[in-house]
Each structure stands twice: as C-alpha cells, then as structure tokens.
Tab-separated table of C-alpha atoms in Angstrom:
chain	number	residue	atom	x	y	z
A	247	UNK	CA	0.000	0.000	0.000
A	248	UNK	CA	1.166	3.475	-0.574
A	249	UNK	CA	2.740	4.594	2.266
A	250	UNK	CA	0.924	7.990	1.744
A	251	UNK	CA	-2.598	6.636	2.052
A	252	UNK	CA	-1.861	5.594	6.093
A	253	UNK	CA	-3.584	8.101	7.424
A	254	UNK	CA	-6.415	7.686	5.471
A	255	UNK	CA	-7.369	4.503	7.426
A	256	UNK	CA	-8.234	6.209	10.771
A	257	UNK	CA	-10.120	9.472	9.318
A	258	UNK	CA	-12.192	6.856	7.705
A	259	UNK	CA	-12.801	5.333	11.275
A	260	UNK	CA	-13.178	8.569	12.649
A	261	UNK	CA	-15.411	10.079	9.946
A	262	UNK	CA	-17.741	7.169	10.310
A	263	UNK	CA	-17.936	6.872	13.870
A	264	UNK	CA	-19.378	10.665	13.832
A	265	UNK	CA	-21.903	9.778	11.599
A	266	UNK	CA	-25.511	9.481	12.857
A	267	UNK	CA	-27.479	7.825	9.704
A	268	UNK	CA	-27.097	6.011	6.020
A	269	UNK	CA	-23.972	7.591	3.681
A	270	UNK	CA	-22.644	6.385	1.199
A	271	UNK	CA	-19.053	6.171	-0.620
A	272	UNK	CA	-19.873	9.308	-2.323
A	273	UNK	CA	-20.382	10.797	1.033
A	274	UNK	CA	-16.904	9.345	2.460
A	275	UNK	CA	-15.258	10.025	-0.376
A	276	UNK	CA	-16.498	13.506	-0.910
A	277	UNK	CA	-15.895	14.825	2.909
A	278	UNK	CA	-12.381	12.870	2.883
A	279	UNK	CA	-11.135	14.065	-0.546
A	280	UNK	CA	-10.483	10.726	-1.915
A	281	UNK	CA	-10.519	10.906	-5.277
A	282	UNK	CA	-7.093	8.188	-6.552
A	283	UNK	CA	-8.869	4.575	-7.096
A	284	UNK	CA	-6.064	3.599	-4.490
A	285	UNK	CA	-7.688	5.532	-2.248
A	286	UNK	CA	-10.975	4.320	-2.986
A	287	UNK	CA	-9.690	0.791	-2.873
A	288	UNK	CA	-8.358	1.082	0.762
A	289	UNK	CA	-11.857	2.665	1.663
A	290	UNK	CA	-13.764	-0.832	0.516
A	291	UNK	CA	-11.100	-2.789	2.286
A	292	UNK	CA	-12.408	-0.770	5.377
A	293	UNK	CA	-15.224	-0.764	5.114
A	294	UNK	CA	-15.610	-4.217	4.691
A	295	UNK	CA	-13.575	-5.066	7.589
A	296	UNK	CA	-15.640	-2.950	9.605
A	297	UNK	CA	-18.780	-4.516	8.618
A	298	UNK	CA	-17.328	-7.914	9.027
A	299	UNK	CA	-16.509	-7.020	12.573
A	300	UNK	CA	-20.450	-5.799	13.078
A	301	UNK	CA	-19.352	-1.920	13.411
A	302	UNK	CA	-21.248	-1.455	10.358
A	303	UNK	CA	-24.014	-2.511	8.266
A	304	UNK	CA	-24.690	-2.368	5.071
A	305	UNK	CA	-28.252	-1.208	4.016
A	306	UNK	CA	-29.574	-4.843	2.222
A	307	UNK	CA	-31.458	-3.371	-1.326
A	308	UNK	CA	-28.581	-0.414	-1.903
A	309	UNK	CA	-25.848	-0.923	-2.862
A	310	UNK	CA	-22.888	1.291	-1.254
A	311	UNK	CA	-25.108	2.182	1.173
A	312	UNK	CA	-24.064	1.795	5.070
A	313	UNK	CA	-24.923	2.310	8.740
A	314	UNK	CA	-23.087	2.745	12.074
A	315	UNK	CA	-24.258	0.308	14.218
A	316	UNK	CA	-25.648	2.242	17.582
A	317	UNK	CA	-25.973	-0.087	20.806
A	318	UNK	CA	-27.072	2.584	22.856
A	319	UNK	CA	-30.394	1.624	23.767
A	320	UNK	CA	-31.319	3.737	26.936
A	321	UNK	CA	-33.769	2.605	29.494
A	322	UNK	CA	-37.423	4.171	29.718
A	323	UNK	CA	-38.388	5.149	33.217
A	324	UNK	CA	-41.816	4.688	32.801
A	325	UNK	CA	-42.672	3.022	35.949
A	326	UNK	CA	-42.207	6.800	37.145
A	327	UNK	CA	-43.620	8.660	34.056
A	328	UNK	CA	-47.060	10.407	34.515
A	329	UNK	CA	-49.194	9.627	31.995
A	330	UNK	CA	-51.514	12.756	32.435
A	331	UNK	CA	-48.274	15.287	31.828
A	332	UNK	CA	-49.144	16.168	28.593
A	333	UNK	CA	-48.568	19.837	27.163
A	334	UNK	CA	-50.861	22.086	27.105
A	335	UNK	CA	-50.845	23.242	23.342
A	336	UNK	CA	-53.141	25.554	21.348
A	337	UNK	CA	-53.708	24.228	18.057
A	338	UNK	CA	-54.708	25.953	14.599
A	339	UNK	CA	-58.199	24.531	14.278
A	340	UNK	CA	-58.558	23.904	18.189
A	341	UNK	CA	-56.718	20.148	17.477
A	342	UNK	CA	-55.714	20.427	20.860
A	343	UNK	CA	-59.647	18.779	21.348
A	344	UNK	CA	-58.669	15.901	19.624
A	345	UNK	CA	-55.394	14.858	20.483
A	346	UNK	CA	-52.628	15.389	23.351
A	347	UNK	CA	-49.249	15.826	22.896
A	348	UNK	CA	-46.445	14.371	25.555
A	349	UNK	CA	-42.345	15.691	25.208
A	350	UNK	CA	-40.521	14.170	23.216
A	351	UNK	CA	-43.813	13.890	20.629
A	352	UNK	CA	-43.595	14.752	16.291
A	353	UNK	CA	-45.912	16.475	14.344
A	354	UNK	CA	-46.149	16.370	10.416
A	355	UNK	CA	-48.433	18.360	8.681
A	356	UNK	CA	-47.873	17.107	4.787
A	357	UNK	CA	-49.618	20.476	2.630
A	358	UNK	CA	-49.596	20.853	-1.095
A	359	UNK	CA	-48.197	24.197	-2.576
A	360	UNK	CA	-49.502	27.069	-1.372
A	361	UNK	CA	-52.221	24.964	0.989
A	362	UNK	CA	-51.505	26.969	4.548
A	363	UNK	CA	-48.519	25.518	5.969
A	364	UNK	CA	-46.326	28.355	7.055
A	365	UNK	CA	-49.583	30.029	7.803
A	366	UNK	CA	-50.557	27.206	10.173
A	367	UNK	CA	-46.724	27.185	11.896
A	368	UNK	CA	-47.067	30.907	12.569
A	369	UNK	CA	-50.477	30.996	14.021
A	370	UNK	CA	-48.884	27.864	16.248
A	371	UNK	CA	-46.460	30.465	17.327
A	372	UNK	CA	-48.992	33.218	17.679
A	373	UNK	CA	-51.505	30.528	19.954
A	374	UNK	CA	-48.480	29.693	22.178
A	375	UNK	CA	-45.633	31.835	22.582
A	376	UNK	CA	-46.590	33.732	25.575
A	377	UNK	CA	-48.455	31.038	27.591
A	378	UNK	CA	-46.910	30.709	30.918
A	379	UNK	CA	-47.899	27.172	31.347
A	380	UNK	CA	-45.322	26.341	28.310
A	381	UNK	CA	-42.737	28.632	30.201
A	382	UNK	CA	-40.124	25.958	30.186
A	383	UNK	CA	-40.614	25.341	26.506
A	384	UNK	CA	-40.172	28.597	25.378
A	385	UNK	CA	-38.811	30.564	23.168
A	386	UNK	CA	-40.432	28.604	20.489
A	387	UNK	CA	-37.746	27.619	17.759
A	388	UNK	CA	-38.777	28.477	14.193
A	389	UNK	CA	-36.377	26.713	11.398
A	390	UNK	CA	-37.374	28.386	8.136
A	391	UNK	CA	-36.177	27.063	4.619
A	392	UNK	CA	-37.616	29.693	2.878
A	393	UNK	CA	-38.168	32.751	3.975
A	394	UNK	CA	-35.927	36.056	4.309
A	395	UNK	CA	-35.817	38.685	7.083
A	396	UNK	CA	-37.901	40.802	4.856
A	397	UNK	CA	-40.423	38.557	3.810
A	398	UNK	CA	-40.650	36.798	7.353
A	399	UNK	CA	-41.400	40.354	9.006
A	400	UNK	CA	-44.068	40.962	6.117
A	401	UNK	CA	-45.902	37.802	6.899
A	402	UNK	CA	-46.005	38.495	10.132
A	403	UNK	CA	-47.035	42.082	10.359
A	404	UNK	CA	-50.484	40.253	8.409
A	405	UNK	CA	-51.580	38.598	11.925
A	406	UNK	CA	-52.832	41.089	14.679
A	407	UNK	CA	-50.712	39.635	17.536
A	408	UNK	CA	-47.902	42.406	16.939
A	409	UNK	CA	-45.567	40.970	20.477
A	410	UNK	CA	-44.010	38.078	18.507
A	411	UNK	CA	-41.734	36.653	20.685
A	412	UNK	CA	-39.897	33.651	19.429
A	413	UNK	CA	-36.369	32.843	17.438
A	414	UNK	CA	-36.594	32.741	14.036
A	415	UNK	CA	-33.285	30.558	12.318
A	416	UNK	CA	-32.395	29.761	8.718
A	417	UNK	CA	-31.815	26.289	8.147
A	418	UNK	CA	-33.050	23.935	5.283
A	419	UNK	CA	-31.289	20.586	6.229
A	420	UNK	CA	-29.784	18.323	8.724
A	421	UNK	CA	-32.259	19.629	11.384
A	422	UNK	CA	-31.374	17.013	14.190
A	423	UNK	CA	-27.786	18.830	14.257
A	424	UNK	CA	-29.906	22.135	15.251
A	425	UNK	CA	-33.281	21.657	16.897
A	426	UNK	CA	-33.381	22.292	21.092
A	427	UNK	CA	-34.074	18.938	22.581
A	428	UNK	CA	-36.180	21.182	25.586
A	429	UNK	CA	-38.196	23.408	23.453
A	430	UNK	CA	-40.493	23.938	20.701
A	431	UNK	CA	-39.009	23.166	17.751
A	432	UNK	CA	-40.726	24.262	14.044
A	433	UNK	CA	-39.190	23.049	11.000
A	434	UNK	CA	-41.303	24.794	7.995
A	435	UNK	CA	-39.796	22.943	6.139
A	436	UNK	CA	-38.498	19.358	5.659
A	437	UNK	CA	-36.384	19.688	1.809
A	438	UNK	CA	-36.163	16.539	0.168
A	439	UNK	CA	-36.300	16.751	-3.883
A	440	UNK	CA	-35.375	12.479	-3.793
A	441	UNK	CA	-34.551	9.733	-2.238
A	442	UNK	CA	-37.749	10.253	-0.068
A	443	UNK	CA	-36.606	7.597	2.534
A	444	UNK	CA	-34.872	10.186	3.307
A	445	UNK	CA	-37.785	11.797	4.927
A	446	UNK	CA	-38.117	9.370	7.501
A	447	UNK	CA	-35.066	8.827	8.440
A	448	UNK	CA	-34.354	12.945	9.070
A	449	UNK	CA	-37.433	12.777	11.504
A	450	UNK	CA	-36.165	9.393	13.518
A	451	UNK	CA	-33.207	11.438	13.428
A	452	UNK	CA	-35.102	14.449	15.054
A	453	UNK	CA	-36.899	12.202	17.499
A	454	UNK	CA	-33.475	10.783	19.051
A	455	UNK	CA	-32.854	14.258	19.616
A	456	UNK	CA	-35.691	15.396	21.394
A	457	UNK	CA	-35.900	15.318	25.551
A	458	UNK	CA	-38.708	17.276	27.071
A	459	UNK	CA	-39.568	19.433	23.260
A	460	UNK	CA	-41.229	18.478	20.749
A	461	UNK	CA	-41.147	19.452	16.997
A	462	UNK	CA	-43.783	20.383	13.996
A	463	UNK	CA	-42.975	19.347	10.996
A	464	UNK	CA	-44.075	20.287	7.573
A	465	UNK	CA	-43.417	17.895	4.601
A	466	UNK	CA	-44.625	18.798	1.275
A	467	UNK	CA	-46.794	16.630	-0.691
A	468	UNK	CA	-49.101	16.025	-3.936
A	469	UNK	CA	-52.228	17.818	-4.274
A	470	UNK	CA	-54.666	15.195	-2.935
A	471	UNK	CA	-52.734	12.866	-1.929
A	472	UNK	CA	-52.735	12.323	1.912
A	473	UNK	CA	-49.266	11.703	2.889
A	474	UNK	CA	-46.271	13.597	2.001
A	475	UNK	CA	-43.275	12.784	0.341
A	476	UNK	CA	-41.773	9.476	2.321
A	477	UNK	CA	-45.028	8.509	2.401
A	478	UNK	CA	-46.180	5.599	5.084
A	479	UNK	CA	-42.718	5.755	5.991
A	480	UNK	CA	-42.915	9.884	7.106
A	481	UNK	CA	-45.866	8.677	9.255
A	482	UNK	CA	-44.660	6.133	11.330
A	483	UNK	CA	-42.595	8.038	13.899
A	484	UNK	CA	-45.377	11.436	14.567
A	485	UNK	CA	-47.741	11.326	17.124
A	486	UNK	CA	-49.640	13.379	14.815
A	487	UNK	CA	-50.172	13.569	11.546
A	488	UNK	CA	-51.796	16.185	9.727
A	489	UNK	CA	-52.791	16.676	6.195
A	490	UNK	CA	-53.828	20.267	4.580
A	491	UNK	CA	-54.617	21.026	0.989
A	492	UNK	CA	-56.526	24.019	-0.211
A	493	UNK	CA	-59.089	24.754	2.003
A	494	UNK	CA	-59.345	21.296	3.503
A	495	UNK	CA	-57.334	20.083	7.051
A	496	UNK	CA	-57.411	16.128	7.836
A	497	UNK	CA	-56.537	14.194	10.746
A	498	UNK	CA	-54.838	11.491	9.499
A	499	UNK	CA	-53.522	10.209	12.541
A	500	UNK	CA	-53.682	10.908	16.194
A	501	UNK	CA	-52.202	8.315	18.243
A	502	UNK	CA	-53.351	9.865	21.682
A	503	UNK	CA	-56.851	10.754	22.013
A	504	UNK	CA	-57.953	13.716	24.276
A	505	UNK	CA	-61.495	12.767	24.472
A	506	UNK	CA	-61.600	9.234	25.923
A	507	UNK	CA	-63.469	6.867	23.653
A	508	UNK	CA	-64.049	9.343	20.421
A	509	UNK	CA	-61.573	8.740	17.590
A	510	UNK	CA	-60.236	11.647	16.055
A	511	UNK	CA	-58.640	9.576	13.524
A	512	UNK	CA	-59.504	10.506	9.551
A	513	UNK	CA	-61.664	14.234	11.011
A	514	UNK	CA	-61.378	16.549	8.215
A	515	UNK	CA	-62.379	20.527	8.743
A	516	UNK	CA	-62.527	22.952	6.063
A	517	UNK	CA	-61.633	26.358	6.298
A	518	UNK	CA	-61.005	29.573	4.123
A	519	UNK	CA	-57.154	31.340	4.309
A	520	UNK	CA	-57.385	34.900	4.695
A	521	UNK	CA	-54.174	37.184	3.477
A	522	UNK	CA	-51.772	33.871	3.491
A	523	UNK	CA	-52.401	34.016	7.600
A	524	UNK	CA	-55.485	33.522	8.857
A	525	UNK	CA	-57.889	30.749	9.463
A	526	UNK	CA	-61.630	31.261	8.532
A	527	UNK	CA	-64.557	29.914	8.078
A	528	UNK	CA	-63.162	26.380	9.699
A	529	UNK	CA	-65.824	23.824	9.803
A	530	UNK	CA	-66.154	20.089	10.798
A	531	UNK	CA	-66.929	18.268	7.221
C-alpha cells in the first residue's frame, strides 16, 4: 500500500464513527477528498472489515449504502412517568380537542403548494408563545427554509398579535444537528427533492434528539394525496399527523386521544385562508 494513504485509514474510522445515519461512498469520499482509485480501494477494504466485525451494516437493497451500528439503547423510566403530563398546546383549528401531545412527541403536517402551511406554523407560534404554562418550553424555535428577514417580518405584520416573541433561524437541512431537545421546535420545512426515505429517516433522526420538546414538521406533498413525500414511511414516527390542501385540514392520525373513547382519527375541517395568515370559516366536514 502506498505509504501515503496511512492516514487515510483512521479518518475513515473517525469520519464514520461521527456519523448518525445512512452515507454512502460518495459521502466518504467527498468529505475525505479521496478521489485516486487507491484511495478508494483502501476505503472498501475498510469498510468491509468494519462490517465484518459488526461496526457497520450495510443497508440490504442499496448498494454502497451503510450504517453505524448504535448499541445505545437507553432505558425508559416509565414506571415513574405520569401519563396525564401532557402539554398544554393551542392548536390551529382547536386540534388540541382531539389529540394530546407528551415531550418528546412529532408532528407532520404534509400540505400541497400554497395549501396553509407556514400560515398554520405561525399561528402555532402566535396561539403559544406567551403562555406561561409552556414557560419551560419557550422561546419557540422556528427553522425556516424559505423565507428572508424581509419577507418573514411581512408575513407576520399580516396577523394582529404584533408581540411576537420567538427565534426565528435559517436552516433547510440536517435539522437534528440544530433543533433544542427542551423546546419547541418548528421546522417549515423538511427539503427533500429524492430519495424520499430520506424523509423518515431525518425525523427518527429528530426524534433521538428530542428530551422534554417536541417538533412540527411540515413535509410537502401532492395535491390530494394524503401523505407527504416518504409517504407511510414519514408517518410512522409522529404522534400526529396532519394533512392540509386548499381549504381542507385532515386528521390522518392521532395516536393519543384527548377525548376518551371518540376517535379523532380521519376528522377533516374545512376552512377559508385569509391574506396567506389567517384561518376562517373552519368547519367540521
């Protein structure tokens, strides 16, 4: 072997060892520079002896595609937990009715273009950033993908509460590296253009990183359709799952019930969207 490619060996080990999901050689190879087929060589041999030692696995229908194994598997005190601590959210549409939300809980809400889903994040904010029973939770975190300073303060100045008083970051990936595992956490929103497994893995990644907080998701998704993009798979980890299109909201699932015995599972409500900000008109259909 070329006595130049030594080092190489260990920054692989390290490089892997900090990562938290799937990569791929292209990912090695792009963060590590290796670019001489020597190079690439030494990285299979590797990689292969890492997975033959169980440090790694490879993912079984991609090729070139690995994991870190992660052993950690912490215990769940629940024999101490109280199952009536939920928070005390305000919901857009008064959801907060239908279904209870514990820490450490996900929210999607999949919306088709232009549907309401920035508009239903803000007026989140708007319901619960001064509510002193959410005093440990706050400031909410808002992770926008989209918007400016300029055209964030614009939207805003459309609602009547005029005392916002939450942080407002740019981000538009890797949001497990960011969000505050004790707060509320907004990501408006989740960017993935393919791979749409992708989805689900960036929320399970979101989840491990949540304590006390939780987070509210928006996914985007076809007009129509009911899930968004990573389909069942975006689904399985939320507590709730919401789906908004043009003047329609549904509850596609709600895995705890706040009314004891009524099933708030498939509920749709319409609604008209006044000045990209406001909810009107909202009925149960």
């Amino acid at each position: 072997m070329d006595k130049r490619l030594e080092p190489l060996t260990p920054k692989i080990k390290e490089w892997i060892n900090q990562t938290t999901g799937w990569f791929t050689y292209k990912d090695l190879d792009k963060d590590l520079d290796i670019e001489s087929s020597e190079g690439k060589t030494l990285r299979r041999v590797v990689l292969k002896s890492l997975c033959d030692a169980g440090i790694v696995i490879r993912a079984s229908k991609q090729n070139g595609v690995f994991r870190l194994v992660q052993e950690e598997a912490p215990l769940i005190p629940w024999q101490t937990a109280d199952a009536t601590k939920t928070i005390a959210l305000e919901f857009p549409f008064g959801l907060e009715q239908w279904a209870s939300i514990y820490p450490k809980n996900i929210i999607v809400l999949a919306g088709s273009f232009n549907a309401g889903k920035t508009a239903f994040c803000l007026d989140f904010i708007r319901l619960n950033q001064h509510r002193i029973e959410l005093a440990d939770l706050l400031p909410i975190e808002y992770f926008s993908s989209e918007m400016g300073a300029e055209e964030m303060k614009l939207r805003l100045s459309k609602f009547s509460d005029s005392d916002w008083a939450f942080n407002a970051r740019e981000r538009s990936s890797n949001f497990a590296d960011v969000v505050k595992p004790d707060k509320i956490n907004i990501i408006d929103y989740l960017e993935v253009t393919t791979d749409f497994y992708l989805v689900a893995e960036e929320i399970s990644a979101i989840f491990n990183k949540l304590h006390k907080g939780i987070a509210l998701i928006t996914v985007q998704k076809k007009r129509g359709a009911e899930l968004g993009r990573g389909a069942e798979f975006s689904a399985e980890k939320p507590r709730l799952y919401l789906s908004i299109d043009s003047g329609l909201l549904t509850i596609v699932k709600a895995k705890n019930w706040a009314r004891e015995g009524e099933n708030p599972n498939g509920k749709k409500f319409s609604f008209s969207l006044l000045s990209g900000c406001k909810f009107t008109n909202i009925q149960e259909v």
